[in-house]
Amino acid sequence: MSDQDWADANPERLYVISRGRGRQAGAAGFDLVTLIIARSRPEPTMQPEHAAILRICGSPLSVAEISAYLRLPNSLVAVLLAELLAERRIEARAPIPRAALPDLSLLEAVIHGLQRL
């Protein structure tokens, strides 16, 4: 679906892609910022959406990015990712947390100590 949004898609198409699996199947703990990286290459017999995920996840991508690239709803992408995770074809990682900044009073103490030298 290159020129139309998934919201305009035929609901039957989305049902076929998910093979009838619902949110229960995608309950692997994926949120929009979970990072996904491929651990195998696509195979010719794979479902096209699974193969596309493996192709684009050579470097870590978030679930939201995968959803945007595939132009599919996040809930459907979560179902597809759960299937790939069960087959050990992908790895899911928590996003890298922002570095915690040191306490301002500690920085001031270090600066004052250096100034005294």
mmCIF file of N, CA and C in Angstrom:
data_model
loop_
_atom_site.group_PDB
_atom_site.id
_atom_site.type_symbol
_atom_site.label_atom_id
_atom_site.label_comp_id
_atom_site.label_asym_id
_atom_site.label_seq_id
_atom_site.Cartn_x
_atom_site.Cartn_y
_atom_site.Cartn_z
ATOM 1 N N MET A 1 0.847 -1.179 0.000
ATOM 2 C CA MET A 1 0.000 0.000 0.000
ATOM 3 C C MET A 1 0.882 1.228 0.000
ATOM 4 N N SER A 2 1.343 1.617 -1.136
ATOM 5 C CA SER A 2 2.285 2.715 -1.166
ATOM 6 C C SER A 2 1.618 4.073 -1.107
ATOM 7 N N ASP A 3 0.482 4.232 -1.715
ATOM 8 C CA ASP A 3 -0.108 5.560 -1.805
ATOM 9 C C ASP A 3 -1.307 5.789 -0.894
ATOM 10 N N GLN A 4 -1.667 4.802 -0.082
ATOM 11 C CA GLN A 4 -2.816 5.028 0.786
ATOM 12 C C GLN A 4 -2.470 4.623 2.207
ATOM 13 N N ASP A 5 -3.150 5.229 3.122
ATOM 14 C CA ASP A 5 -2.919 4.981 4.529
ATOM 15 C C ASP A 5 -3.603 3.688 4.941
ATOM 16 N N TRP A 6 -3.062 3.022 5.981
ATOM 17 C CA TRP A 6 -3.666 1.764 6.431
ATOM 18 C C TRP A 6 -5.084 1.958 6.924
ATOM 19 N N ALA A 7 -5.400 3.152 7.411
ATOM 20 C CA ALA A 7 -6.748 3.401 7.911
ATOM 21 C C ALA A 7 -7.786 3.280 6.798
ATOM 22 N N ASP A 8 -7.347 3.507 5.570
ATOM 23 C CA ASP A 8 -8.242 3.392 4.429
ATOM 24 C C ASP A 8 -8.263 1.973 3.863
ATOM 25 N N ALA A 9 -7.466 1.091 4.448
ATOM 26 C CA ALA A 9 -7.330 -0.262 3.909
ATOM 27 C C ALA A 9 -8.590 -1.078 4.171
ATOM 28 N N ASN A 10 -8.712 -2.076 3.374
ATOM 29 C CA ASN A 10 -9.800 -3.028 3.503
ATOM 30 C C ASN A 10 -9.572 -3.843 4.784
ATOM 31 N N PRO A 11 -10.535 -3.889 5.708
ATOM 32 C CA PRO A 11 -10.341 -4.644 6.961
ATOM 33 C C PRO A 11 -10.031 -6.116 6.717
ATOM 34 N N GLU A 12 -10.546 -6.670 5.633
ATOM 35 C CA GLU A 12 -10.278 -8.069 5.329
ATOM 36 C C GLU A 12 -8.794 -8.286 5.041
ATOM 37 N N ARG A 13 -8.163 -7.296 4.400
ATOM 38 C CA ARG A 13 -6.732 -7.411 4.097
ATOM 39 C C ARG A 13 -5.929 -7.498 5.394
ATOM 40 N N LEU A 14 -6.261 -6.643 6.367
ATOM 41 C CA LEU A 14 -5.552 -6.662 7.642
ATOM 42 C C LEU A 14 -5.795 -7.982 8.377
ATOM 43 N N TYR A 15 -6.999 -8.514 8.249
ATOM 44 C CA TYR A 15 -7.320 -9.804 8.866
ATOM 45 C C TYR A 15 -6.491 -10.918 8.225
ATOM 46 N N VAL A 16 -6.324 -10.872 6.927
ATOM 47 C CA VAL A 16 -5.548 -11.888 6.218
ATOM 48 C C VAL A 16 -4.079 -11.796 6.612
ATOM 49 N N ILE A 17 -3.551 -10.589 6.705
ATOM 50 C CA ILE A 17 -2.146 -10.414 7.084
ATOM 51 C C ILE A 17 -1.889 -11.002 8.460
ATOM 52 N N SER A 18 -2.797 -10.768 9.390
ATOM 53 C CA SER A 18 -2.607 -11.275 10.758
ATOM 54 C C SER A 18 -3.027 -12.723 10.896
ATOM 55 N N ARG A 19 -3.586 -13.293 9.831
ATOM 56 C CA ARG A 19 -4.096 -14.661 9.823
ATOM 57 C C ARG A 19 -5.124 -14.870 10.931
ATOM 58 N N GLY A 20 -5.893 -13.822 11.190
ATOM 59 C CA GLY A 20 -6.965 -13.907 12.160
ATOM 60 C C GLY A 20 -6.540 -13.758 13.609
ATOM 61 N N ARG A 21 -5.254 -13.593 13.833
ATOM 62 C CA ARG A 21 -4.791 -13.433 15.213
ATOM 63 C C ARG A 21 -5.068 -12.018 15.672
ATOM 64 N N GLY A 22 -5.452 -11.896 16.923
ATOM 65 C CA GLY A 22 -5.766 -10.578 17.476
ATOM 66 C C GLY A 22 -4.692 -10.081 18.409
ATOM 67 N N ARG A 23 -5.085 -9.138 19.250
ATOM 68 C CA ARG A 23 -4.164 -8.517 20.191
ATOM 69 C C ARG A 23 -3.555 -9.524 21.168
ATOM 70 N N GLN A 24 -4.291 -10.610 21.476
ATOM 71 C CA GLN A 24 -3.759 -11.601 22.396
ATOM 72 C C GLN A 24 -2.440 -12.173 21.859
ATOM 73 N N ALA A 25 -2.382 -12.401 20.553
ATOM 74 C CA ALA A 25 -1.175 -12.959 19.952
ATOM 75 C C ALA A 25 -0.027 -11.958 19.991
ATOM 76 N N GLY A 26 -0.339 -10.677 20.002
ATOM 77 C CA GLY A 26 0.697 -9.665 20.004
ATOM 78 C C GLY A 26 1.052 -9.180 21.394
ATOM 79 N N ALA A 27 0.654 -9.915 22.409
ATOM 80 C CA ALA A 27 0.878 -9.479 23.787
ATOM 81 C C ALA A 27 2.263 -9.856 24.282
ATOM 82 N N ALA A 28 3.264 -9.714 23.454
ATOM 83 C CA ALA A 28 4.627 -10.070 23.838
ATOM 84 C C ALA A 28 5.332 -8.919 24.542
ATOM 85 N N GLY A 29 4.607 -7.875 24.864
ATOM 86 C CA GLY A 29 5.212 -6.762 25.577
ATOM 87 C C GLY A 29 5.819 -5.700 24.686
ATOM 88 N N PHE A 30 5.411 -5.644 23.456
ATOM 89 C CA PHE A 30 5.933 -4.616 22.557
ATOM 90 C C PHE A 30 5.228 -3.294 22.831
ATOM 91 N N ASP A 31 5.995 -2.237 22.947
ATOM 92 C CA ASP A 31 5.394 -0.915 22.931
ATOM 93 C C ASP A 31 6.017 -0.161 21.761
ATOM 94 N N LEU A 32 5.630 1.055 21.557
ATOM 95 C CA LEU A 32 6.051 1.786 20.356
ATOM 96 C C LEU A 32 7.545 2.025 20.277
ATOM 97 N N VAL A 33 8.235 2.025 21.417
ATOM 98 C CA VAL A 33 9.667 2.326 21.403
ATOM 99 C C VAL A 33 10.538 1.090 21.608
ATOM 100 N N THR A 34 9.940 -0.094 21.663
ATOM 101 C CA THR A 34 10.728 -1.322 21.748
ATOM 102 C C THR A 34 11.566 -1.435 20.482
ATOM 103 N N LEU A 35 12.856 -1.709 20.654
ATOM 104 C CA LEU A 35 13.747 -1.831 19.502
ATOM 105 C C LEU A 35 13.767 -3.268 19.013
ATOM 106 N N ILE A 36 13.696 -3.430 17.702
ATOM 107 C CA ILE A 36 13.661 -4.746 17.061
ATOM 108 C C ILE A 36 14.876 -4.861 16.150
ATOM 109 N N ILE A 37 15.555 -5.998 16.230
ATOM 110 C CA ILE A 37 16.669 -6.269 15.317
ATOM 111 C C ILE A 37 16.521 -7.686 14.774
ATOM 112 N N ALA A 38 16.753 -7.832 13.483
ATOM 113 C CA ALA A 38 16.624 -9.140 12.826
ATOM 114 C C ALA A 38 17.770 -10.048 13.235
ATOM 115 N N ARG A 39 17.465 -11.318 13.444
ATOM 116 C CA ARG A 39 18.464 -12.329 13.782
ATOM 117 C C ARG A 39 18.555 -13.406 12.703
ATOM 118 N N SER A 40 17.779 -13.253 11.639
ATOM 119 C CA SER A 40 17.859 -14.186 10.515
ATOM 120 C C SER A 40 17.490 -13.445 9.244
ATOM 121 N N ARG A 41 17.697 -14.106 8.157
ATOM 122 C CA ARG A 41 17.373 -13.517 6.848
ATOM 123 C C ARG A 41 15.991 -13.998 6.407
ATOM 124 N N PRO A 42 15.331 -13.197 5.572
ATOM 125 C CA PRO A 42 14.029 -13.651 5.067
ATOM 126 C C PRO A 42 14.193 -14.887 4.180
ATOM 127 N N GLU A 43 13.177 -15.723 4.194
ATOM 128 C CA GLU A 43 13.162 -16.916 3.354
ATOM 129 C C GLU A 43 12.080 -16.761 2.301
ATOM 130 N N PRO A 44 12.251 -17.387 1.143
ATOM 131 C CA PRO A 44 11.267 -17.229 0.065
ATOM 132 C C PRO A 44 9.857 -17.671 0.428
ATOM 133 N N THR A 45 9.715 -18.577 1.366
ATOM 134 C CA THR A 45 8.388 -19.099 1.722
ATOM 135 C C THR A 45 7.685 -18.296 2.811
ATOM 136 N N MET A 46 8.343 -17.262 3.305
ATOM 137 C CA MET A 46 7.766 -16.469 4.397
ATOM 138 C C MET A 46 6.643 -15.575 3.903
ATOM 139 N N GLN A 47 5.785 -15.224 4.847
ATOM 140 C CA GLN A 47 4.755 -14.217 4.589
ATOM 141 C C GLN A 47 5.472 -12.908 4.210
ATOM 142 N N PRO A 48 4.999 -12.178 3.198
ATOM 143 C CA PRO A 48 5.697 -10.978 2.724
ATOM 144 C C PRO A 48 5.971 -9.950 3.822
ATOM 145 N N GLU A 49 5.042 -9.782 4.749
ATOM 146 C CA GLU A 49 5.231 -8.793 5.821
ATOM 147 C C GLU A 49 6.334 -9.229 6.785
ATOM 148 N N HIS A 50 6.421 -10.532 7.069
ATOM 149 C CA HIS A 50 7.506 -11.042 7.910
ATOM 150 C C HIS A 50 8.845 -10.805 7.226
ATOM 151 N N ALA A 51 8.913 -11.112 5.943
ATOM 152 C CA ALA A 51 10.154 -10.915 5.199
ATOM 153 C C ALA A 51 10.545 -9.432 5.172
ATOM 154 N N ALA A 52 9.567 -8.561 5.012
ATOM 155 C CA ALA A 52 9.847 -7.120 4.989
ATOM 156 C C ALA A 52 10.412 -6.660 6.331
ATOM 157 N N ILE A 53 9.862 -7.171 7.416
ATOM 158 C CA ILE A 53 10.373 -6.802 8.746
ATOM 159 C C ILE A 53 11.824 -7.239 8.890
ATOM 160 N N LEU A 54 12.137 -8.455 8.480
ATOM 161 C CA LEU A 54 13.512 -8.940 8.594
ATOM 162 C C LEU A 54 14.465 -8.138 7.712
ATOM 163 N N ARG A 55 13.983 -7.712 6.547
ATOM 164 C CA ARG A 55 14.832 -6.910 5.656
ATOM 165 C C ARG A 55 15.152 -5.543 6.241
ATOM 166 N N ILE A 56 14.161 -4.882 6.820
ATOM 167 C CA ILE A 56 14.392 -3.508 7.279
ATOM 168 C C ILE A 56 15.014 -3.435 8.667
ATOM 169 N N CYS A 57 15.043 -4.540 9.388
ATOM 170 C CA CYS A 57 15.563 -4.513 10.765
ATOM 171 C C CYS A 57 16.996 -5.023 10.858
ATOM 172 N N GLY A 58 17.801 -4.740 9.848
ATOM 173 C CA GLY A 58 19.223 -5.075 9.923
ATOM 174 C C GLY A 58 19.907 -4.292 11.027
ATOM 175 N N SER A 59 19.452 -3.095 11.263
ATOM 176 C CA SER A 59 19.875 -2.306 12.422
ATOM 177 C C SER A 59 18.613 -2.039 13.239
ATOM 178 N N PRO A 60 18.772 -1.783 14.531
ATOM 179 C CA PRO A 60 17.586 -1.663 15.395
ATOM 180 C C PRO A 60 16.606 -0.584 14.933
ATOM 181 N N LEU A 61 15.334 -0.961 14.895
ATOM 182 C CA LEU A 61 14.242 -0.029 14.591
ATOM 183 C C LEU A 61 13.173 -0.195 15.662
ATOM 184 N N SER A 62 12.485 0.886 15.969
ATOM 185 C CA SER A 62 11.398 0.801 16.936
ATOM 186 C C SER A 62 10.151 0.224 16.263
ATOM 187 N N VAL A 63 9.241 -0.254 17.077
ATOM 188 C CA VAL A 63 7.977 -0.783 16.566
ATOM 189 C C VAL A 63 7.245 0.306 15.780
ATOM 190 N N ALA A 64 7.290 1.536 16.256
ATOM 191 C CA ALA A 64 6.626 2.643 15.560
ATOM 192 C C ALA A 64 7.250 2.875 14.184
ATOM 193 N N GLU A 65 8.572 2.778 14.092
ATOM 194 C CA GLU A 65 9.234 2.958 12.795
ATOM 195 C C GLU A 65 8.868 1.830 11.836
ATOM 196 N N ILE A 66 8.848 0.606 12.329
ATOM 197 C CA ILE A 66 8.474 -0.537 11.485
ATOM 198 C C ILE A 66 7.051 -0.347 10.976
ATOM 199 N N SER A 67 6.174 0.055 11.851
ATOM 200 C CA SER A 67 4.785 0.304 11.478
ATOM 201 C C SER A 67 4.693 1.367 10.384
ATOM 202 N N ALA A 68 5.472 2.417 10.536
ATOM 203 C CA ALA A 68 5.457 3.493 9.539
ATOM 204 C C ALA A 68 6.018 3.016 8.204
ATOM 205 N N TYR A 69 7.137 2.284 8.226
ATOM 206 C CA TYR A 69 7.727 1.793 6.976
ATOM 207 C C TYR A 69 6.797 0.838 6.241
ATOM 208 N N LEU A 70 6.118 -0.020 6.996
ATOM 209 C CA LEU A 70 5.227 -1.003 6.373
ATOM 210 C C LEU A 70 3.831 -0.445 6.093
ATOM 211 N N ARG A 71 3.554 0.738 6.651
ATOM 212 C CA ARG A 71 2.233 1.353 6.512
ATOM 213 C C ARG A 71 1.129 0.436 7.020
ATOM 214 N N LEU A 72 1.397 -0.126 8.212
ATOM 215 C CA LEU A 72 0.444 -1.016 8.873
ATOM 216 C C LEU A 72 0.198 -0.508 10.290
ATOM 217 N N PRO A 73 -0.966 -0.804 10.868
ATOM 218 C CA PRO A 73 -1.242 -0.361 12.235
ATOM 219 C C PRO A 73 -0.286 -1.014 13.244
ATOM 220 N N ASN A 74 0.003 -0.279 14.305
ATOM 221 C CA ASN A 74 0.914 -0.779 15.338
ATOM 222 C C ASN A 74 0.448 -2.112 15.909
ATOM 223 N N SER A 75 -0.854 -2.265 16.107
ATOM 224 C CA SER A 75 -1.378 -3.507 16.685
ATOM 225 C C SER A 75 -1.107 -4.704 15.770
ATOM 226 N N LEU A 76 -1.207 -4.510 14.475
ATOM 227 C CA LEU A 76 -0.932 -5.587 13.527
ATOM 228 C C LEU A 76 0.564 -5.892 13.495
ATOM 229 N N VAL A 77 1.388 -4.861 13.526
ATOM 230 C CA VAL A 77 2.835 -5.064 13.544
ATOM 231 C C VAL A 77 3.244 -5.825 14.802
ATOM 232 N N ALA A 78 2.604 -5.539 15.936
ATOM 233 C CA ALA A 78 2.908 -6.257 17.173
ATOM 234 C C ALA A 78 2.599 -7.750 17.028
ATOM 235 N N VAL A 79 1.519 -8.087 16.352
ATOM 236 C CA VAL A 79 1.172 -9.494 16.109
ATOM 237 C C VAL A 79 2.245 -10.150 15.246
ATOM 238 N N LEU A 80 2.652 -9.477 14.177
ATOM 239 C CA LEU A 80 3.685 -10.020 13.294
ATOM 240 C C LEU A 80 5.006 -10.190 14.033
ATOM 241 N N LEU A 81 5.358 -9.199 14.858
ATOM 242 C CA LEU A 81 6.606 -9.272 15.616
ATOM 243 C C LEU A 81 6.571 -10.407 16.640
ATOM 244 N N ALA A 82 5.410 -10.623 17.260
ATOM 245 C CA ALA A 82 5.281 -11.714 18.226
ATOM 246 C C ALA A 82 5.531 -13.058 17.548
ATOM 247 N N GLU A 83 5.050 -13.214 16.323
ATOM 248 C CA GLU A 83 5.285 -14.455 15.586
ATOM 249 C C GLU A 83 6.770 -14.632 15.290
ATOM 250 N N LEU A 84 7.424 -13.562 14.842
ATOM 251 C CA LEU A 84 8.858 -13.645 14.547
ATOM 252 C C LEU A 84 9.676 -13.882 15.807
ATOM 253 N N LEU A 85 9.265 -13.283 16.910
ATOM 254 C CA LEU A 85 9.967 -13.481 18.182
ATOM 255 C C LEU A 85 9.831 -14.932 18.640
ATOM 256 N N ALA A 86 8.654 -15.518 18.489
ATOM 257 C CA ALA A 86 8.430 -16.914 18.874
ATOM 258 C C ALA A 86 9.299 -17.856 18.042
ATOM 259 N N GLU A 87 9.569 -17.467 16.809
ATOM 260 C CA GLU A 87 10.422 -18.270 15.926
ATOM 261 C C GLU A 87 11.900 -17.927 16.091
ATOM 262 N N ARG A 88 12.217 -16.995 16.993
ATOM 263 C CA ARG A 88 13.586 -16.532 17.256
ATOM 264 C C ARG A 88 14.249 -15.925 16.031
ATOM 265 N N ARG A 89 13.458 -15.275 15.200
ATOM 266 C CA ARG A 89 13.994 -14.612 14.011
ATOM 267 C C ARG A 89 14.333 -13.145 14.280
ATOM 268 N N ILE A 90 13.817 -12.614 15.380
ATOM 269 C CA ILE A 90 14.125 -11.240 15.772
ATOM 270 C C ILE A 90 14.486 -11.222 17.250
ATOM 271 N N GLU A 91 15.078 -10.105 17.656
ATOM 272 C CA GLU A 91 15.357 -9.854 19.064
ATOM 273 C C GLU A 91 14.695 -8.532 19.410
ATOM 274 N N ALA A 92 14.052 -8.496 20.557
ATOM 275 C CA ALA A 92 13.403 -7.272 21.024
ATOM 276 C C ALA A 92 14.193 -6.741 22.210
ATOM 277 N N ARG A 93 14.473 -5.446 22.166
ATOM 278 C CA ARG A 93 15.248 -4.816 23.237
ATOM 279 C C ARG A 93 14.500 -3.595 23.748
ATOM 280 N N ALA A 94 14.647 -3.366 25.028
ATOM 281 C CA ALA A 94 14.104 -2.129 25.585
ATOM 282 C C ALA A 94 14.899 -0.968 24.997
ATOM 283 N N PRO A 95 14.264 0.176 24.812
ATOM 284 C CA PRO A 95 14.999 1.308 24.261
ATOM 285 C C PRO A 95 16.136 1.724 25.189
ATOM 286 N N ILE A 96 17.151 2.288 24.595
ATOM 287 C CA ILE A 96 18.294 2.761 25.369
ATOM 288 C C ILE A 96 17.842 3.955 26.207
ATOM 289 N N PRO A 97 17.978 3.849 27.537
ATOM 290 C CA PRO A 97 17.517 4.968 28.372
ATOM 291 C C PRO A 97 18.428 6.183 28.212
ATOM 292 N N ARG A 98 17.848 7.329 28.406
ATOM 293 C CA ARG A 98 18.654 8.545 28.369
ATOM 294 C C ARG A 98 19.632 8.509 29.537
ATOM 295 N N ALA A 99 20.801 9.023 29.279
ATOM 296 C CA ALA A 99 21.802 9.060 30.341
ATOM 297 C C ALA A 99 21.319 9.957 31.470
ATOM 298 N N ALA A 100 21.453 9.473 32.672
ATOM 299 C CA ALA A 100 21.052 10.272 33.831
ATOM 300 C C ALA A 100 22.133 11.310 34.093
ATOM 301 N N LEU A 101 21.734 12.533 34.196
ATOM 302 C CA LEU A 101 22.683 13.592 34.460
ATOM 303 C C LEU A 101 23.053 13.588 35.930
ATOM 304 N N PRO A 102 24.324 13.864 36.229
ATOM 305 C CA PRO A 102 24.716 13.903 37.639
ATOM 306 C C PRO A 102 24.034 15.059 38.363
ATOM 307 N N ASP A 103 23.994 14.951 39.647
ATOM 308 C CA ASP A 103 23.398 15.971 40.493
ATOM 309 C C ASP A 103 24.140 17.291 40.301
ATOM 310 N N LEU A 104 23.411 18.382 40.188
ATOM 311 C CA LEU A 104 23.999 19.701 39.964
ATOM 312 C C LEU A 104 24.934 20.086 41.105
ATOM 313 N N SER A 105 24.582 19.738 42.327
ATOM 314 C CA SER A 105 25.442 20.097 43.457
ATOM 315 C C SER A 105 26.782 19.369 43.379
ATOM 316 N N LEU A 106 26.788 18.149 42.852
ATOM 317 C CA LEU A 106 28.030 17.408 42.677
ATOM 318 C C LEU A 106 28.914 18.093 41.639
ATOM 319 N N LEU A 107 28.331 18.520 40.550
ATOM 320 C CA LEU A 107 29.098 19.223 39.522
ATOM 321 C C LEU A 107 29.695 20.520 40.057
ATOM 322 N N GLU A 108 28.903 21.250 40.825
ATOM 323 C CA GLU A 108 29.401 22.500 41.410
ATOM 324 C C GLU A 108 30.547 22.234 42.374
ATOM 325 N N ALA A 109 30.444 21.165 43.154
ATOM 326 C CA ALA A 109 31.507 20.823 44.096
ATOM 327 C C ALA A 109 32.788 20.464 43.352
ATOM 328 N N VAL A 110 32.669 19.740 42.240
ATOM 329 C CA VAL A 110 33.847 19.382 41.445
ATOM 330 C C VAL A 110 34.476 20.639 40.854
ATOM 331 N N ILE A 111 33.662 21.554 40.335
ATOM 332 C CA ILE A 111 34.186 22.790 39.751
ATOM 333 C C ILE A 111 34.905 23.625 40.812
ATOM 334 N N HIS A 112 34.303 23.758 41.977
ATOM 335 C CA HIS A 112 34.935 24.522 43.053
ATOM 336 C C HIS A 112 36.244 23.860 43.497
ATOM 337 N N GLY A 113 36.248 22.543 43.557
ATOM 338 C CA GLY A 113 37.473 21.828 43.918
ATOM 339 C C GLY A 113 38.558 22.042 42.893
ATOM 340 N N LEU A 114 38.218 22.025 41.628
ATOM 341 C CA LEU A 114 39.213 22.251 40.575
ATOM 342 C C LEU A 114 39.726 23.696 40.606
ATOM 343 N N GLN A 115 38.855 24.631 40.904
ATOM 344 C CA GLN A 115 39.273 26.035 40.958
ATOM 345 C C GLN A 115 40.268 26.269 42.100
ATOM 346 N N ARG A 116 40.164 25.515 43.173
ATOM 347 C CA ARG A 116 41.052 25.676 44.322
ATOM 348 C C ARG A 116 42.451 25.133 44.037
ATOM 349 N N LEU A 117 42.590 24.298 43.044
ATOM 350 C CA LEU A 117 43.921 23.707 42.736
ATOM 351 C C LEU A 117 44.885 24.706 42.184
#
